[in-house]
Short mmCIF file of C-alpha atoms in Angstrom, two decimals:
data_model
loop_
_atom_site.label_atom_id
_atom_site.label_comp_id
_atom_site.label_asym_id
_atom_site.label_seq_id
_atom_site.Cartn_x
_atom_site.Cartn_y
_atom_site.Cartn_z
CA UNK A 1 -21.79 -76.35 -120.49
CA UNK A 2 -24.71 -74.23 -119.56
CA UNK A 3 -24.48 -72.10 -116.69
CA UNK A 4 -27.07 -70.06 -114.94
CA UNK A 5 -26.02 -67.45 -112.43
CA UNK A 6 -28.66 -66.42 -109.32
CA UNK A 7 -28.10 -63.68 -106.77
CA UNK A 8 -29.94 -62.08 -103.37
CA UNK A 9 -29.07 -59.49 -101.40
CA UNK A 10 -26.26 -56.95 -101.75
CA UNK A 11 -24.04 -55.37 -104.31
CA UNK A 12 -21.06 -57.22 -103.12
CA UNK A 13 -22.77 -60.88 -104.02
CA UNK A 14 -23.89 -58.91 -107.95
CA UNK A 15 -20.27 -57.93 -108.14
CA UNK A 16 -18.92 -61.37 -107.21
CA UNK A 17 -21.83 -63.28 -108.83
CA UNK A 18 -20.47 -61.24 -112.01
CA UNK A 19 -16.79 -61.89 -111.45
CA UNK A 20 -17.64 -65.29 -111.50
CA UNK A 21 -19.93 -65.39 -115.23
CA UNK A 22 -17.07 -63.96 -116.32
CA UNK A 23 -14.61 -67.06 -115.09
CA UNK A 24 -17.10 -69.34 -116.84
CA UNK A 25 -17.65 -67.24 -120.05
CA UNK A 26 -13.90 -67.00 -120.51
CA UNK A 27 -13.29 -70.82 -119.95
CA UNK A 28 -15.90 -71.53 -122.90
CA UNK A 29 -18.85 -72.14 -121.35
CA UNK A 30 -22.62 -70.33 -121.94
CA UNK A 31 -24.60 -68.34 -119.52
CA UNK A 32 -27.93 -68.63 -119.80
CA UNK A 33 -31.09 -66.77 -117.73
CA UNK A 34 -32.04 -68.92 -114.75
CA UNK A 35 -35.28 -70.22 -115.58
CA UNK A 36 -33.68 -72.10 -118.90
CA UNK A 37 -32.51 -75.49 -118.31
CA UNK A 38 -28.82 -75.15 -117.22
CA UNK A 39 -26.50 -77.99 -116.28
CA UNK A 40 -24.87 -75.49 -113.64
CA UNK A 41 -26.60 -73.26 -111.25
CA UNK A 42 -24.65 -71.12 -108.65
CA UNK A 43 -26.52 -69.37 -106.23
CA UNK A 44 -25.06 -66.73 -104.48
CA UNK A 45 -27.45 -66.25 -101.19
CA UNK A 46 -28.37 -63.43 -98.38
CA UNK A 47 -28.64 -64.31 -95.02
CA UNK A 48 -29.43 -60.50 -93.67
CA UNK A 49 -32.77 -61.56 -92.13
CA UNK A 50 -34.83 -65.21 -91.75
CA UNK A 51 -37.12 -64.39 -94.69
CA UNK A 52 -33.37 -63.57 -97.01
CA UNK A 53 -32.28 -67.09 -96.03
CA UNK A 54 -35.78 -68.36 -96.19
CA UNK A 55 -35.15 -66.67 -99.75
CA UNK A 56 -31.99 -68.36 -100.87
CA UNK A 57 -33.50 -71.60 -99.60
CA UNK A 58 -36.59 -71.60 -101.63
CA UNK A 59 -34.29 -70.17 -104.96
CA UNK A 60 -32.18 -73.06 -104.63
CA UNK A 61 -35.39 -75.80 -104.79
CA UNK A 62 -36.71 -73.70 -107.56
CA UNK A 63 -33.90 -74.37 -109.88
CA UNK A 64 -33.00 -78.09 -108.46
CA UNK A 65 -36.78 -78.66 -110.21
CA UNK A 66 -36.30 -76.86 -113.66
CA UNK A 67 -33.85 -79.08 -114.11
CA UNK A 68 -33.35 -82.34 -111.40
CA UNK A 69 -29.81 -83.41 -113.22
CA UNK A 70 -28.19 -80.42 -112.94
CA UNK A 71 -25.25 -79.30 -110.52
CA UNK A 72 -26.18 -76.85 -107.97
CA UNK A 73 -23.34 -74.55 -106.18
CA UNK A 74 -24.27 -72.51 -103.16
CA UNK A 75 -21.75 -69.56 -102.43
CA UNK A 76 -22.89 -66.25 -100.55
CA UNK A 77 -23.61 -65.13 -96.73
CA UNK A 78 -26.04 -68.29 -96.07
CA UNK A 79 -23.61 -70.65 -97.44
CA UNK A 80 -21.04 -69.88 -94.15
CA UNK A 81 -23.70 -69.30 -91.64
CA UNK A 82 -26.43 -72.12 -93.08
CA UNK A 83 -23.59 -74.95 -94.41
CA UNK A 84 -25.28 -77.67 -93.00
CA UNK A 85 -29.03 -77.10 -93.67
CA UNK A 86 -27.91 -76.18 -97.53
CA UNK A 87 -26.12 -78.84 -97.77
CA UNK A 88 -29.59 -81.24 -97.48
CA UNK A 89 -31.04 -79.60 -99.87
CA UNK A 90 -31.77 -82.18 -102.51
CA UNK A 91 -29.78 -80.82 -105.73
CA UNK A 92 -26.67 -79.34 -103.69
CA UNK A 93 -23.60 -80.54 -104.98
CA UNK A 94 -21.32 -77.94 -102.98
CA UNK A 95 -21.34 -75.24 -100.78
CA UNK A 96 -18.40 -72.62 -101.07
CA UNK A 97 -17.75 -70.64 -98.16
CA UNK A 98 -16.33 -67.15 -97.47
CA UNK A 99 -12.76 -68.32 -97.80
CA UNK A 100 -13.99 -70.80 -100.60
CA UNK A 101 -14.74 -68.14 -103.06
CA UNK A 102 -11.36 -68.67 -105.34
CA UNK A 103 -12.41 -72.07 -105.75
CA UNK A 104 -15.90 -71.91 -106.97
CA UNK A 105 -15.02 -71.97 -110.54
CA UNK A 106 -12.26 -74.31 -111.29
CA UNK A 107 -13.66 -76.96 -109.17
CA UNK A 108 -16.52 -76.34 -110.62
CA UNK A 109 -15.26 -77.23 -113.89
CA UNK A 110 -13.18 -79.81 -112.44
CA UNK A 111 -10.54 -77.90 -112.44
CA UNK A 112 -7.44 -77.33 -109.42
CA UNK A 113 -8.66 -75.73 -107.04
CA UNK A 114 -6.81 -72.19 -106.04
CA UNK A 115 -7.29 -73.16 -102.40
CA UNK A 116 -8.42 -70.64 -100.17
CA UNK A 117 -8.34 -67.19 -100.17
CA UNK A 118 -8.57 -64.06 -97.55
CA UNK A 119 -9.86 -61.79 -100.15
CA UNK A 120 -12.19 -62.55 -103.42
CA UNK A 121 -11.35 -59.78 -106.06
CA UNK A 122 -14.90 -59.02 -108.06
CA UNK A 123 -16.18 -56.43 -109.80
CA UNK A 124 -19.73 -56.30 -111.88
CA UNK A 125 -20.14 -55.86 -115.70
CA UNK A 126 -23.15 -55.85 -117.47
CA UNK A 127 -24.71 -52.17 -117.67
CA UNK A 128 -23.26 -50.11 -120.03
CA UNK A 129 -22.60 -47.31 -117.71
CA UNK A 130 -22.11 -48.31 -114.42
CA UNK A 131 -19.73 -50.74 -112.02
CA UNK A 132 -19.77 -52.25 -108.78
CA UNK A 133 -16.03 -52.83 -107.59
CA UNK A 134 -15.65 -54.49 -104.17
CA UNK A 135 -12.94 -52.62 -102.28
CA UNK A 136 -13.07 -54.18 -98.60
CA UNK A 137 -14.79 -57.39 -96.84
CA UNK A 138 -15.77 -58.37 -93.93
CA UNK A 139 -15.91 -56.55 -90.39
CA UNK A 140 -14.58 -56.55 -87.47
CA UNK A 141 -17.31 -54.24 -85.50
CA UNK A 142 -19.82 -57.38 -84.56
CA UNK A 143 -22.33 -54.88 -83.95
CA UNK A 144 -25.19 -56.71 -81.30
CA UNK A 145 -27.96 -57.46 -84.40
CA UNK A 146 -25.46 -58.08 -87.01
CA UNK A 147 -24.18 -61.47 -88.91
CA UNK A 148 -21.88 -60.44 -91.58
CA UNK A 149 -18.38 -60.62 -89.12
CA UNK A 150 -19.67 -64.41 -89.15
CA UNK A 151 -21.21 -64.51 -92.76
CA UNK A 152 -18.04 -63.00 -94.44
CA UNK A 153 -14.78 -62.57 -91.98
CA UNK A 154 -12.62 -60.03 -90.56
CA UNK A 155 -12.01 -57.37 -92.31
CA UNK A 156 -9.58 -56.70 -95.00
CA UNK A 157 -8.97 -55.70 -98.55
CA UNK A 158 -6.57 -56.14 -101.43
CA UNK A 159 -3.83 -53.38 -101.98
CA UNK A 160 -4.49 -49.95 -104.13
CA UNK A 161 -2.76 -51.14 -107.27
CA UNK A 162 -4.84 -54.64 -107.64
CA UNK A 163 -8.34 -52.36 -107.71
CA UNK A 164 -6.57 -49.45 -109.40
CA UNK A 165 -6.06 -52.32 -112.00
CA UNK A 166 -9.58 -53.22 -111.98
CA UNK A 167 -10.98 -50.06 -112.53
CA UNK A 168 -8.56 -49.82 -115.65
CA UNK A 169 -10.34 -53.05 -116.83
CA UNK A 170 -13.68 -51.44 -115.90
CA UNK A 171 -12.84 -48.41 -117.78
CA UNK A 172 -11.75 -50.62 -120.81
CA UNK A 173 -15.16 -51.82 -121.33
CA UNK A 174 -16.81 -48.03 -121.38
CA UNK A 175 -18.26 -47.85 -118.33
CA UNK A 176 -18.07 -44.49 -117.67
CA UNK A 177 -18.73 -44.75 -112.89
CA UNK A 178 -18.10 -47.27 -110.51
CA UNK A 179 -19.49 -48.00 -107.66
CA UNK A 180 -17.10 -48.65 -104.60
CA UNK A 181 -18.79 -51.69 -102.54
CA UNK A 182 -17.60 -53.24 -99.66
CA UNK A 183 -19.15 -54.49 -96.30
CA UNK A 184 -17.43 -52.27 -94.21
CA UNK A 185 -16.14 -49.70 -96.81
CA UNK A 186 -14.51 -47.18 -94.85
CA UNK A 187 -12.15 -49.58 -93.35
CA UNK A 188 -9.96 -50.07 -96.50
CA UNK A 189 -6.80 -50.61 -95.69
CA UNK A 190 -7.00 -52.52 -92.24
CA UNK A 191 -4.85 -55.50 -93.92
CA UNK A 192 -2.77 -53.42 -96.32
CA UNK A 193 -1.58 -50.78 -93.83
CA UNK A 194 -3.43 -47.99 -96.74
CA UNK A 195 -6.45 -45.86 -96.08
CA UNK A 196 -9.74 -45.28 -97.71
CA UNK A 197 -8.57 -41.66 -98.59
CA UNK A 198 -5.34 -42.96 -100.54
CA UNK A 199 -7.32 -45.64 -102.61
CA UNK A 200 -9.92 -42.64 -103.78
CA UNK A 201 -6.88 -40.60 -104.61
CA UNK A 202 -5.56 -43.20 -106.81
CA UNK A 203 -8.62 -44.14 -108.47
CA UNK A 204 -9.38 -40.85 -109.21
CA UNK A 205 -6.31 -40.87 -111.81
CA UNK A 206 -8.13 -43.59 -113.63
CA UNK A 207 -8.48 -42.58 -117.40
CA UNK A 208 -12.13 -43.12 -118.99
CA UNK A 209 -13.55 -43.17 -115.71
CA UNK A 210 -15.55 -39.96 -115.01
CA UNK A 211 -17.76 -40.47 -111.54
CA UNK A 212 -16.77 -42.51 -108.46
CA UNK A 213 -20.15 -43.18 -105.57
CA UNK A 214 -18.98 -44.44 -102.42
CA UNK A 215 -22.22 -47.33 -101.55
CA UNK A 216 -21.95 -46.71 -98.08
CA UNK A 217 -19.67 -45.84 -95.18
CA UNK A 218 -19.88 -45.68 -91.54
CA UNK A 219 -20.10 -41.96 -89.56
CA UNK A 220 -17.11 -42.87 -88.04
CA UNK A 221 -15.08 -43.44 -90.76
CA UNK A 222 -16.36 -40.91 -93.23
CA UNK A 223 -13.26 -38.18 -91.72
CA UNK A 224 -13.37 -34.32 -92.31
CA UNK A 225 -10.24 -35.19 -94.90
CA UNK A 226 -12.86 -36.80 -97.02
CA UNK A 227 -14.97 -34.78 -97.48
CA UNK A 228 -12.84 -31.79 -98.17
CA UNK A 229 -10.89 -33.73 -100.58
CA UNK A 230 -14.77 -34.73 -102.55
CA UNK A 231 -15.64 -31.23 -101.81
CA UNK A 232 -12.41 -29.79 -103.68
CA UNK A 233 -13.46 -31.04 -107.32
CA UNK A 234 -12.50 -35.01 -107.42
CA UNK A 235 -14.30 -37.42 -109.28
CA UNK A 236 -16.23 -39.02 -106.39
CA UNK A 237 -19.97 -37.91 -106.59
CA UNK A 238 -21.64 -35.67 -103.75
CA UNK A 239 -23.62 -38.91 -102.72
CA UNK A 240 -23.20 -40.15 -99.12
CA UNK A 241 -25.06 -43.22 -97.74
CA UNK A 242 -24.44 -43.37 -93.96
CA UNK A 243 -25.85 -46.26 -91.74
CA UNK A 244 -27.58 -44.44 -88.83
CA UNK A 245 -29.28 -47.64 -87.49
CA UNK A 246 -31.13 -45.84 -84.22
CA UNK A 247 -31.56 -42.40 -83.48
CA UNK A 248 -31.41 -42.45 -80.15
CA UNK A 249 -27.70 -42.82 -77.52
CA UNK A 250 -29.59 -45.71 -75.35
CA UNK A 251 -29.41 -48.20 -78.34
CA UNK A 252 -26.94 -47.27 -80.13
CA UNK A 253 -24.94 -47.75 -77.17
CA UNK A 254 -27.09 -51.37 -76.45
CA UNK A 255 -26.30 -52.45 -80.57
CA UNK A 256 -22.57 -51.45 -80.23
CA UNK A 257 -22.36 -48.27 -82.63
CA UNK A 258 -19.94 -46.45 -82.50
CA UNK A 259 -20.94 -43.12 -82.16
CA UNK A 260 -23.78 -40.97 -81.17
CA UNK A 261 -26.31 -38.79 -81.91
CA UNK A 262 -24.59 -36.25 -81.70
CA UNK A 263 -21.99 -37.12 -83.62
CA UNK A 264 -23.83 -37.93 -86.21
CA UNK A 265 -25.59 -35.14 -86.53
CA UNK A 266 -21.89 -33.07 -86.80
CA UNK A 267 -21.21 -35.33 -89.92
CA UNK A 268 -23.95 -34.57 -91.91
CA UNK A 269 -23.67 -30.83 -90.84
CA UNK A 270 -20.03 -30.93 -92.12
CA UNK A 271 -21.37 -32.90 -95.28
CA UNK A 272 -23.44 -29.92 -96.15
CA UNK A 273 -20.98 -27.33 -94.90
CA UNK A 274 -18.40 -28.51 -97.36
CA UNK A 275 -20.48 -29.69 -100.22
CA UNK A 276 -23.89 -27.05 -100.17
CA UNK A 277 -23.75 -23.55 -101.60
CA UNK A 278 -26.05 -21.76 -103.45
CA UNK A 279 -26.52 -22.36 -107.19
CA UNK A 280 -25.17 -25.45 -106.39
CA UNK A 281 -27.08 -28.84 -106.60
CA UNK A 282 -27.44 -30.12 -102.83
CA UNK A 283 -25.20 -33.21 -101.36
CA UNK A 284 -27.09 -36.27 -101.20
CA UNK A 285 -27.20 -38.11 -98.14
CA UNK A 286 -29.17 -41.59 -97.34
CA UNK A 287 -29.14 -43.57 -94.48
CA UNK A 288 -30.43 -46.62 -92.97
CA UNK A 289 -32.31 -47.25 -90.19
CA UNK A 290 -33.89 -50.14 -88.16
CA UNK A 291 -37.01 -50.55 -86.93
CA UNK A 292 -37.68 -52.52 -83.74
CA UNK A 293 -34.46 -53.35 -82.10
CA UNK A 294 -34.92 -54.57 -78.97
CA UNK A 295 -35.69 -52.55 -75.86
CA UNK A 296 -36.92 -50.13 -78.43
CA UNK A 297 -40.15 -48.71 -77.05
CA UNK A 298 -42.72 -46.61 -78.28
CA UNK A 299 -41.19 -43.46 -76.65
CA UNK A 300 -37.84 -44.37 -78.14
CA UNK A 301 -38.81 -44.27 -81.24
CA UNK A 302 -40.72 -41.09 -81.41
CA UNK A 303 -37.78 -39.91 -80.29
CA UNK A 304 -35.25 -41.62 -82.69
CA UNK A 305 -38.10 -40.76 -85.43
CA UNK A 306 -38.11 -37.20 -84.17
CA UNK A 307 -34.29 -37.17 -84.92
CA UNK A 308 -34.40 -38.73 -88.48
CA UNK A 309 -36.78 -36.11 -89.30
CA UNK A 310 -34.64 -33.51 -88.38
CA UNK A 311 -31.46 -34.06 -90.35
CA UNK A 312 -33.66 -33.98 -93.47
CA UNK A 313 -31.78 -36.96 -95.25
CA UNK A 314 -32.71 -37.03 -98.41
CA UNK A 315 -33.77 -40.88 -98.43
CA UNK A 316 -33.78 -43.08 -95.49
CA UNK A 317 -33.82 -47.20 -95.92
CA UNK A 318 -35.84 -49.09 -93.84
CA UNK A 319 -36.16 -52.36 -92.44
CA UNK A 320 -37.49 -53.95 -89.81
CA UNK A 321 -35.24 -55.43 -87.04
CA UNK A 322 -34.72 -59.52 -88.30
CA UNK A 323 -33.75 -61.65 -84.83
CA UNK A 324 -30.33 -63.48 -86.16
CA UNK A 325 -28.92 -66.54 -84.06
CA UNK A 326 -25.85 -65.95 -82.88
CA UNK A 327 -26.20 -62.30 -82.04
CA UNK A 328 -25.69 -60.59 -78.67
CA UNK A 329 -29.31 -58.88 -79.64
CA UNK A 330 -31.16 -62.82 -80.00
CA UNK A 331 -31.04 -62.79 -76.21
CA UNK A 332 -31.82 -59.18 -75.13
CA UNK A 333 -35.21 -58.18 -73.49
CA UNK A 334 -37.61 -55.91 -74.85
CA UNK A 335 -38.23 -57.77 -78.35
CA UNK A 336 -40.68 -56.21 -80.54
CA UNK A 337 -43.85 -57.72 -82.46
CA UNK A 338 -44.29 -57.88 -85.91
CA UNK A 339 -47.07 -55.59 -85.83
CA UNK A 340 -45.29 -52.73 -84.13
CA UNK A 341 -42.44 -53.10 -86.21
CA UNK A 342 -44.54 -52.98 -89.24
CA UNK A 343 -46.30 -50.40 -88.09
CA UNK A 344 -42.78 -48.04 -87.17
CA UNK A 345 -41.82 -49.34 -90.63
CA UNK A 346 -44.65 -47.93 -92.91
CA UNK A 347 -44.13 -44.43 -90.61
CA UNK A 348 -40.45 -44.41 -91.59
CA UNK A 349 -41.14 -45.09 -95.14
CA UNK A 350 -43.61 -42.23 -95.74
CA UNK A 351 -41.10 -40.01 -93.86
CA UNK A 352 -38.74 -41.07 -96.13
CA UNK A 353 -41.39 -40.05 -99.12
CA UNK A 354 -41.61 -36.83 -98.16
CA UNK A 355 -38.00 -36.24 -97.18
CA UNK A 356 -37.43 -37.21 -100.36
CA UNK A 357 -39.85 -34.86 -102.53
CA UNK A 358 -38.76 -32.50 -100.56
CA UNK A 359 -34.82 -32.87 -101.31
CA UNK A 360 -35.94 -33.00 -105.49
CA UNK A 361 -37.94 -30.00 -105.01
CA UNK A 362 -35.02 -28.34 -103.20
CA UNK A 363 -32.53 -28.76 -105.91
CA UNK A 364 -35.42 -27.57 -108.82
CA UNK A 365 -33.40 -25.53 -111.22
CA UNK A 366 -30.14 -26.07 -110.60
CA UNK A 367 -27.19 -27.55 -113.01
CA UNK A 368 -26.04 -30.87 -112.65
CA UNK A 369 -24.69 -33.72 -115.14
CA UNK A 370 -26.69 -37.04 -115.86
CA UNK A 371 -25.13 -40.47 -116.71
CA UNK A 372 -27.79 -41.68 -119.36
CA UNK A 373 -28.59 -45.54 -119.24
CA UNK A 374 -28.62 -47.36 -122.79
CA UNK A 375 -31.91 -48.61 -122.47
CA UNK A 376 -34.97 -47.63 -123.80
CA UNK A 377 -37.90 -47.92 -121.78
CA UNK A 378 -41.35 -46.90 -123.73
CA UNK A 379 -39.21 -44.22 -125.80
CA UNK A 380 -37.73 -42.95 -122.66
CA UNK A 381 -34.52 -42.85 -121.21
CA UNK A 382 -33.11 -42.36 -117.83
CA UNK A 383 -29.99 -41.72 -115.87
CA UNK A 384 -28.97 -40.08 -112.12
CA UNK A 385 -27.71 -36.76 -111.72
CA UNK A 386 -24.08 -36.78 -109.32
CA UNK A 387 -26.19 -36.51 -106.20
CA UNK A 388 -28.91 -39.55 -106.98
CA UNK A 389 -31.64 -37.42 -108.92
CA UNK A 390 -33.52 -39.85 -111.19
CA UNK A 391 -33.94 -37.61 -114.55
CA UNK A 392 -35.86 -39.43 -117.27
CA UNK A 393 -35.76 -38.17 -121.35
CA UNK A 394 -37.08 -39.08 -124.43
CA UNK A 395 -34.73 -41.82 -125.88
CA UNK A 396 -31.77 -40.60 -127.94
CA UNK A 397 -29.32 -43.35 -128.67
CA UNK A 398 -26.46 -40.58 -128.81
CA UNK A 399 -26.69 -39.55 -125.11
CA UNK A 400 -26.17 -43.34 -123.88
CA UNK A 401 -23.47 -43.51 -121.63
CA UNK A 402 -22.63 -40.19 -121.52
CA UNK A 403 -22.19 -37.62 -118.68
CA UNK A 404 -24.34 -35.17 -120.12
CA UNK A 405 -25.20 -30.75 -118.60
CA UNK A 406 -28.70 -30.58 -117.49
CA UNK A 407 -31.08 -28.56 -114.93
CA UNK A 408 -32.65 -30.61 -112.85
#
């Protein structure tokens, strides 16, 4: 059998979208590139905004007309939240859940079905020198805009030898980092009774493995013991993407963050306390950020934009508030047009240009190490430096995947 393999959204769906290729490729079957004529398509949607599920929709007709006779299976965020209205979709011939995960393959090789299961172990393979693992799922914050506590569950994870395992079979393959992906990340260990700290501790004993980057993690949850213990020489990378949201208290108290301004200000001043010294290349710290929440007005966000600016984050991703049914936020006053939020959009963005020109200049001369990428682009090759520095190189097929001493 042919099957074709289609993902939106996060690195979670890639890593389980991969997780399951592999499942197929191991029971004998071929995976082919979408647009060929399959006679098995699984689509693994996004349902972060209307135009993601709008998205994940429209992929799912695509494919039904390459080829009208072929099985369609619809897995991913819009598959729990949209069952119903997927389930119309001429070509659908089942829709798999959050706890349906486990089953995706075997019945879809008509197969017994594993039955359900609170956690879906995946990890991605596929570039040479790089991994996403999935850690955690789910979350239990139901923050006021937010449908991923109804999209993919509570949260929870599987225990510290099952991914230590993983990264073992990562390793195997000669990928040299992983990339630890979860939805809520920082909450490992909620249904094993571990913590975050303990599982980076143990994956850091991983043979063959030489860089860990944590894909995001709440302010809250990023503790002081952390970052000391990445600050004291471990394998994770000096790379810290922190969901900010607002920068303002009165809506991150409205969308049900957990913190404040001022807190997070603290953590990114104890960030580059521990991790910034002179010589030394400088931590790299992202964060996202939403435009257009509601009851955010103008002088809001010249205020929350007056904030961003001045914790100098070295890249800050934007997107505009998406109304979600379901959420406490649907109902609130003070929605915000399209046009302003576009608007407050583009004005983040080339904030986040300069921010971001001015972090590369800042770290201009100083030492770091580059994973190279195998491919050749032009006669060029690339790779990023431990704190997300995009170095490019003429092509030379010895330095692919290798950790290799440059100045940036």
């Amino acid at each position: 059998m042919k099957v074709a393999l289609l993902t939106l959204g996060c690195k979670l769906n890639y890593a389980e979208t991969s997780t399951y290729a592999r499942a197929f490729a191991e029971a004998g079957n071929e995976i082919v590139p979408w647009r060929e004529k399959a006679d098995l398509y699984v689509v693994n949607t996004c349902s972060v905004t209307e135009i993601s599920d709008s998205k994940s929709r429209n992929l799912i007709r695509k494919v039904h007309r390459i080829n009208p006779s072929a099985r369609i299976a619809v897995t991913g965020c819009s598959a729990q939240l949209r069952r119903d209205a997927l389930e119309r979709i001429e070509g659908v011939s089942r829709v798999f859940g959050a706890e349906e995960k486990q089953s995706l393959v075997p019945e879809m090789l008509g197969l017994q079905a594993k039955g359900e299961g609170t956690f879906f172990p995946a990890y991605s393979i596929g570039e040479r020198t790089r991994s996403f693992l999935k850690v955690q799922d789910g979350c239990d914050n139901f923050c006021a805009y937010c449908t991923v506590p109804f999209a993919r569950g509570r949260s929870r994870n599987q225990a510290i030898c099952g991914i230590v395992r993983e990264a073992e079979a990562i390793a195997a393959t000669g990928v040299r980092e992983i990339v630890l992906t979860g939805v809520n990340t920082g909450d490992f260990g909620r249904s094993t009774g571990e913590s975050f700290l303990d599982l980076l501790k143990a994956l850091n004993e991983v043979e063959g493995i030489g860089r860990y980057r944590i894909s995001s993690i709440e302010p809250n949850l990023l503790t002081d013991e952390i970052i000391d213990w990445i600050a004291s020489g471990s394998k994770v990378l000096p790379h810290f993407h922190i969901p900010l949201q607002v920068g303002t208290d009165e809506l991150l108290k409205a969308m049900g963050r957990r913190y404040d301004t001022i807190f997070f200000k603290d953590k990114i001043e104890s960030i580059r306390s521990a991790l910034d010294s002179p010589g030394k290349a400088l931590a790299f710290i992202g964060i996202d950020v939403m435009a257009g929440l509601p009851g955010e007005s103008d002088e809001l966000f010249e205020r929350s934009y007056r904030f961003i600016e001045s914790l100098r984050p070295a890249f800050i991703h934007v997107f505009p508030y998406s109304r979600r049914p379901g959420t406490r936020a649907f109902d609130l006053p003070g929605q915000v047009s399209a046009e302003v939020k576009e608007i407050r959009v583009k004005r983040l963005e080339s904030l986040c240009t300069r921010l971001h020109d001015e972090f590369v200049q800042a770290n201009r001369g100083l030492p770091e190490k580059v994973l190279f990428e195998s491919r050749d682009r032009n006669g060029m090759m690339s790779g990023f430096t431990g704190n997300y520095i995009r170095i490019e190189r003429a092509y030379d097929p010895a330095l692919a995947g290798k950790i290799v001493d440059i100045t940036i």
